[in-house]
Amino acid sequence: DSGVTQTPKHLITATGQRVTLRCSPRSGDLSVYWYQQSLDQGLQFLIQYYNGEERAKGNILERFSAQQFPDLHSELNLSSLELGDSALYFCASSAHTTGVNTIYFGEGSWLTVV
Amino acid sequence: DAKTTQPTSMDCAEGRAANLPCNHSTISGNEYVYWYRQIHSQGPQYIIHGLKNNETNEMASLIITEDRKSSTLILPHATLRDTAVYYCIVRPSLDDKIIFGKGTRLHILP
């Protein structure tokens, strides 16, 4: 158990809909990251937040957005969903201390768009 | 980020040591070598990391060459549960995000 909690574990929704994925980082971790892994695809970095502020952006679509709240939990919002958005979405967190920042991953949220 | 090169797949007999190589010839002096693994559709699991010296923990050992251009992850006594995709990642110490490559798919054979 990495200490990173993601909900829901599984989600099925229709095209055009909007969903929200939630992540609770490990206790005390200030940084949250989101990754997408499509079927047979690699892990793609989407976005990182540090203490409520966006820190780094990767291959995140404009239909997707994220935020980190004052209690440090994060949400990834996916809108106007398409079949190709079906994927595993991972959240990760790190303490963001000076030096080495080991990143720990949650077990993911399976999103199926039908 | 520095690039890494890993074999696409490897086999190892159960109970033997699994040695997974990684080339990172463009690594910079302040960049760390990290290893993660992903067991089928589970979240990536941190294994070990190092800068210059060899490192060992309860999961594995990391051997980094003196010129730091390559490294080897060693699982000393592989079990069937070690079947996974193993990712070698080079990451600046102050750059938080991790960029995954394709990794090595390790098959542990009974």
GROMACS .gro file of C-alpha atoms in nm:
model
  224
    1ASP     CA    1   0.000   0.000   0.000
    2SER     CA    2   0.162   0.322  -0.121
    3GLY     CA    3  -0.061   0.547   0.089
    4VAL     CA    4  -0.203   0.721  -0.218
    5THR     CA    5  -0.579   0.670  -0.244
    6GLN     CA    6  -0.778   0.703  -0.564
    7THR     CA    7  -1.154   0.694  -0.613
    8PRO     CA    8  -1.346   0.558  -0.785
    9LYS     CA    9  -1.159   0.240  -0.876
   10HIS     CA   10  -1.385   0.173  -1.173
   11LEU     CA   11  -1.611   0.404  -1.370
   12ILE     CA   12  -1.822   0.348  -1.681
   13THR     CA   13  -1.974   0.646  -1.856
   14ALA     CA   14  -2.107   0.751  -2.194
   15THR     CA   15  -1.944   0.963  -2.460
   16GLY     CA   16  -1.995   1.333  -2.410
   17GLN     CA   17  -2.022   1.303  -2.035
   18ARG     CA   18  -1.802   1.452  -1.764
   19VAL     CA   19  -1.636   1.267  -1.477
   20THR     CA   20  -1.422   1.359  -1.179
   21LEU     CA   21  -1.145   1.141  -1.043
   22ARG     CA   22  -1.028   1.200  -0.690
   23CYS     CA   23  -0.688   1.150  -0.530
   24SER     CA   24  -0.574   1.168  -0.169
   25PRO     CA   25  -0.196   1.192  -0.147
   26ARG     CA   26   0.019   1.032   0.118
   27SER     CA   27   0.007   1.214   0.448
   28GLY     CA   28   0.226   1.522   0.431
   29ASP     CA   29   0.301   1.501   0.058
   30LEU     CA   30   0.270   1.838  -0.113
   31SER     CA   31   0.301   1.733  -0.477
   32VAL     CA   32   0.035   1.545  -0.672
   33TYR     CA   33   0.079   1.407  -1.022
   34TRP     CA   34  -0.165   1.263  -1.273
   35TYR     CA   35  -0.081   1.004  -1.537
   36GLN     CA   36  -0.283   0.833  -1.808
   37GLN     CA   37  -0.226   0.479  -1.933
   38SER     CA   38  -0.433   0.371  -2.229
   39LEU     CA   39  -0.464   0.007  -2.336
   40ASP     CA   40  -0.124  -0.112  -2.453
   41GLN     CA   41   0.013   0.240  -2.417
   42GLY     CA   42   0.279   0.371  -2.189
   43LEU     CA   43   0.236   0.589  -1.886
   44GLN     CA   44   0.179   0.947  -2.001
   45PHE     CA   45   0.239   1.235  -1.761
   46LEU     CA   46  -0.056   1.473  -1.757
   47ILE     CA   47  -0.004   1.737  -1.491
   48GLN     CA   48   0.155   1.811  -1.153
   49TYR     CA   49   0.039   2.029  -0.867
   50TYR     CA   50   0.249   2.147  -0.577
   51ASN     CA   51   0.078   2.286  -0.269
   52GLY     CA   52  -0.222   2.400  -0.468
   53GLU     CA   53  -0.038   2.548  -0.763
   54GLU     CA   54   0.015   2.397  -1.106
   55ARG     CA   55   0.382   2.310  -1.138
   56ALA     CA   56   0.426   2.112  -1.459
   57LYS     CA   57   0.208   2.025  -1.752
   58GLY     CA   58   0.244   1.731  -1.986
   59ASN     CA   59   0.021   1.581  -2.252
   60ILE     CA   60  -0.305   1.692  -2.100
   61LEU     CA   61  -0.596   1.763  -2.332
   62GLU     CA   62  -0.785   2.092  -2.309
   63ARG     CA   63  -1.096   1.889  -2.219
   64PHE     CA   64  -0.916   1.776  -1.905
   65SER     CA   65  -0.843   1.989  -1.602
   66ALA     CA   66  -0.714   1.933  -1.254
   67GLN     CA   67  -0.686   2.113  -0.926
   68GLN     CA   68  -0.538   2.063  -0.583
   69PHE     CA   69  -0.733   2.176  -0.282
   70PRO     CA   70  -0.609   2.331   0.045
   71ASP     CA   71  -0.626   1.991   0.215
   72LEU     CA   72  -0.393   1.872  -0.064
   73HIS     CA   73  -0.630   1.625  -0.224
   74SER     CA   74  -0.661   1.658  -0.600
   75GLU     CA   75  -0.927   1.607  -0.861
   76LEU     CA   76  -0.891   1.537  -1.232
   77ASN     CA   77  -1.190   1.650  -1.435
   78LEU     CA   78  -1.249   1.490  -1.772
   79SER     CA   79  -1.518   1.642  -1.993
   80SER     CA   80  -1.675   1.580  -2.334
   81LEU     CA   81  -1.552   1.226  -2.302
   82GLU     CA   82  -1.459   1.028  -2.609
   83LEU     CA   83  -1.407   0.656  -2.656
   84GLY     CA   84  -1.032   0.716  -2.671
   85ASP     CA   85  -1.032   0.855  -2.319
   86SER     CA   86  -1.088   0.505  -2.185
   87ALA     CA   87  -0.779   0.439  -1.979
   88LEU     CA   88  -0.625   0.385  -1.638
   89TYR     CA   89  -0.566   0.714  -1.462
   90PHE     CA   90  -0.300   0.714  -1.194
   91CYS     CA   91  -0.241   0.967  -0.925
   92ALA     CA   92   0.092   0.991  -0.748
   93SER     CA   93   0.239   1.203  -0.473
   94SER     CA   94   0.574   1.307  -0.334
   95ALA     CA   95   0.696   1.499  -0.035
   96HIS     CA   96   0.884   1.751  -0.250
   97THR     CA   97   1.167   1.792  -0.007
   98THR     CA   98   1.500   1.929  -0.124
   99GLY     CA   99   1.705   1.658  -0.287
  100VAL     CA  100   1.544   1.329  -0.371
  101ASN     CA  101   1.170   1.323  -0.423
  102THR     CA  102   1.048   0.968  -0.449
  103ILE     CA  103   0.710   0.950  -0.616
  104TYR     CA  104   0.453   0.698  -0.493
  105PHE     CA  105   0.160   0.588  -0.707
  106GLY     CA  106  -0.196   0.495  -0.628
  107GLU     CA  107  -0.371   0.192  -0.771
  108GLY     CA  108  -0.548   0.388  -1.039
  109SER     CA  109  -0.899   0.462  -1.159
  110TRP     CA  110  -1.026   0.258  -1.451
  111LEU     CA  111  -1.235   0.473  -1.684
  112THR     CA  112  -1.441   0.311  -1.956
  113VAL     CA  113  -1.622   0.537  -2.203
  114VAL     CA  114  -1.897   0.363  -2.400
  115ASP     CA  115   1.518   1.462  -1.935
  116ALA     CA  116   1.797   1.219  -2.012
  117LYS     CA  117   1.695   0.924  -2.223
  118THR     CA  118   1.725   0.564  -2.119
  119THR     CA  119   1.751   0.251  -2.328
  120GLN     CA  120   1.629  -0.084  -2.199
  121PRO     CA  121   1.574  -0.423  -2.360
  122THR     CA  122   1.214  -0.477  -2.461
  123SER     CA  123   1.182  -0.807  -2.277
  124MET     CA  124   1.381  -1.056  -2.072
  125ASP     CA  125   1.327  -1.400  -1.923
  126CYS     CA  126   1.464  -1.527  -1.595
  127ALA     CA  127   1.423  -1.861  -1.419
  128GLU     CA  128   1.252  -1.858  -1.084
  129GLY     CA  129   1.501  -1.852  -0.798
  130ARG     CA  130   1.780  -1.708  -1.010
  131ALA     CA  131   1.906  -1.351  -1.004
  132ALA     CA  132   1.740  -1.122  -1.257
  133ASN     CA  133   1.977  -0.861  -1.398
  134LEU     CA  134   1.805  -0.579  -1.584
  135PRO     CA  135   2.035  -0.343  -1.777
  136CYS     CA  136   1.977   0.022  -1.859
  137ASN     CA  137   2.180   0.263  -2.069
  138HIS     CA  138   2.169   0.634  -1.989
  139SER     CA  139   2.471   0.773  -2.172
  140THR     CA  140   2.354   1.137  -2.162
  141ILE     CA  141   2.295   1.149  -1.787
  142SER     CA  142   2.401   1.470  -1.614
  143GLY     CA  143   2.601   1.490  -1.295
  144ASN     CA  144   2.307   1.581  -1.072
  145GLU     CA  145   2.056   1.335  -1.214
  146TYR     CA  146   1.944   1.029  -1.026
  147VAL     CA  147   1.871   0.683  -1.161
  148TYR     CA  148   1.532   0.550  -1.047
  149TRP     CA  149   1.375   0.211  -1.099
  150TYR     CA  150   1.003   0.142  -1.088
  151ARG     CA  151   0.802  -0.160  -1.184
  152GLN     CA  152   0.442  -0.211  -1.287
  153ILE     CA  153   0.276  -0.543  -1.222
  154HIS     CA  154  -0.009  -0.588  -1.466
  155SER     CA  155  -0.234  -0.278  -1.452
  156GLN     CA  156  -0.137  -0.198  -1.094
  157GLY     CA  157   0.014   0.133  -0.994
  158PRO     CA  158   0.386   0.170  -1.062
  159GLN     CA  159   0.588   0.061  -0.762
  160TYR     CA  160   0.907   0.235  -0.653
  161ILE     CA  161   1.200  -0.005  -0.627
  162ILE     CA  162   1.524   0.182  -0.572
  163HIS     CA  163   1.724   0.486  -0.675
  164GLY     CA  164   2.086   0.598  -0.680
  165LEU     CA  165   2.320   0.876  -0.781
  166LYS     CA  166   2.675   0.743  -0.800
  167ASN     CA  167   2.717   0.464  -0.550
  168ASN     CA  168   2.567   0.119  -0.562
  169GLU     CA  169   2.253   0.084  -0.355
  170THR     CA  170   2.072  -0.207  -0.195
  171ASN     CA  171   1.739  -0.234  -0.022
  172GLU     CA  172   1.500  -0.513   0.067
  173MET     CA  173   1.375  -0.539  -0.289
  174ALA     CA  174   1.680  -0.508  -0.510
  175SER     CA  175   2.032  -0.385  -0.572
  176LEU     CA  176   2.131  -0.108  -0.809
  177ILE     CA  177   2.473  -0.113  -0.968
  178ILE     CA  178   2.580   0.210  -1.142
  179THR     CA  179   2.893   0.213  -1.355
  180GLU     CA  180   3.170   0.450  -1.260
  181ASP     CA  181   3.105   0.674  -1.562
  182ARG     CA  182   2.732   0.664  -1.475
  183LYS     CA  183   2.639   0.587  -1.834
  184SER     CA  184   2.467   0.262  -1.747
  185SER     CA  185   2.319   0.073  -1.457
  186THR     CA  186   2.186  -0.270  -1.367
  187LEU     CA  187   1.894  -0.356  -1.142
  188ILE     CA  188   1.941  -0.689  -0.968
  189LEU     CA  189   1.658  -0.891  -0.819
  190PRO     CA  190   1.859  -1.147  -0.622
  191HIS     CA  191   1.612  -1.436  -0.610
  192ALA     CA  192   1.337  -1.381  -0.863
  193THR     CA  193   0.991  -1.519  -0.794
  194LEU     CA  194   0.685  -1.544  -1.015
  195ARG     CA  195   0.551  -1.231  -0.844
  196ASP     CA  196   0.840  -1.033  -0.993
  197THR     CA  197   0.691  -1.069  -1.341
  198ALA     CA  198   0.631  -0.707  -1.441
  199VAL     CA  199   0.742  -0.418  -1.661
  200TYR     CA  200   1.052  -0.256  -1.514
  201TYR     CA  201   1.123   0.109  -1.585
  202CYS     CA  202   1.465   0.272  -1.561
  203ILE     CA  203   1.427   0.648  -1.526
  204VAL     CA  204   1.679   0.929  -1.511
  205ARG     CA  205   1.546   1.223  -1.318
  206PRO     CA  206   1.697   1.551  -1.203
  207SER     CA  207   1.679   1.573  -0.827
  208LEU     CA  208   1.487   1.897  -0.835
  209ASP     CA  209   1.256   1.810  -1.125
  210ASP     CA  210   0.959   1.637  -0.975
  211LYS     CA  211   0.784   1.470  -1.265
  212ILE     CA  212   0.884   1.125  -1.390
  213ILE     CA  213   0.874   1.048  -1.758
  214PHE     CA  214   0.832   0.679  -1.829
  215GLY     CA  215   0.979   0.504  -2.130
  216LYS     CA  216   0.870   0.165  -2.255
  217GLY     CA  217   1.058  -0.035  -1.993
  218THR     CA  218   1.160  -0.401  -1.990
  219ARG     CA  219   0.897  -0.670  -1.966
  220LEU     CA  220   1.047  -0.930  -1.733
  221HIS     CA  221   0.905  -1.281  -1.741
  222ILE     CA  222   0.993  -1.509  -1.452
  223LEU     CA  223   0.975  -1.868  -1.568
  224PRO     CA  224   0.879  -2.151  -1.330
   0.00000   0.00000   0.00000
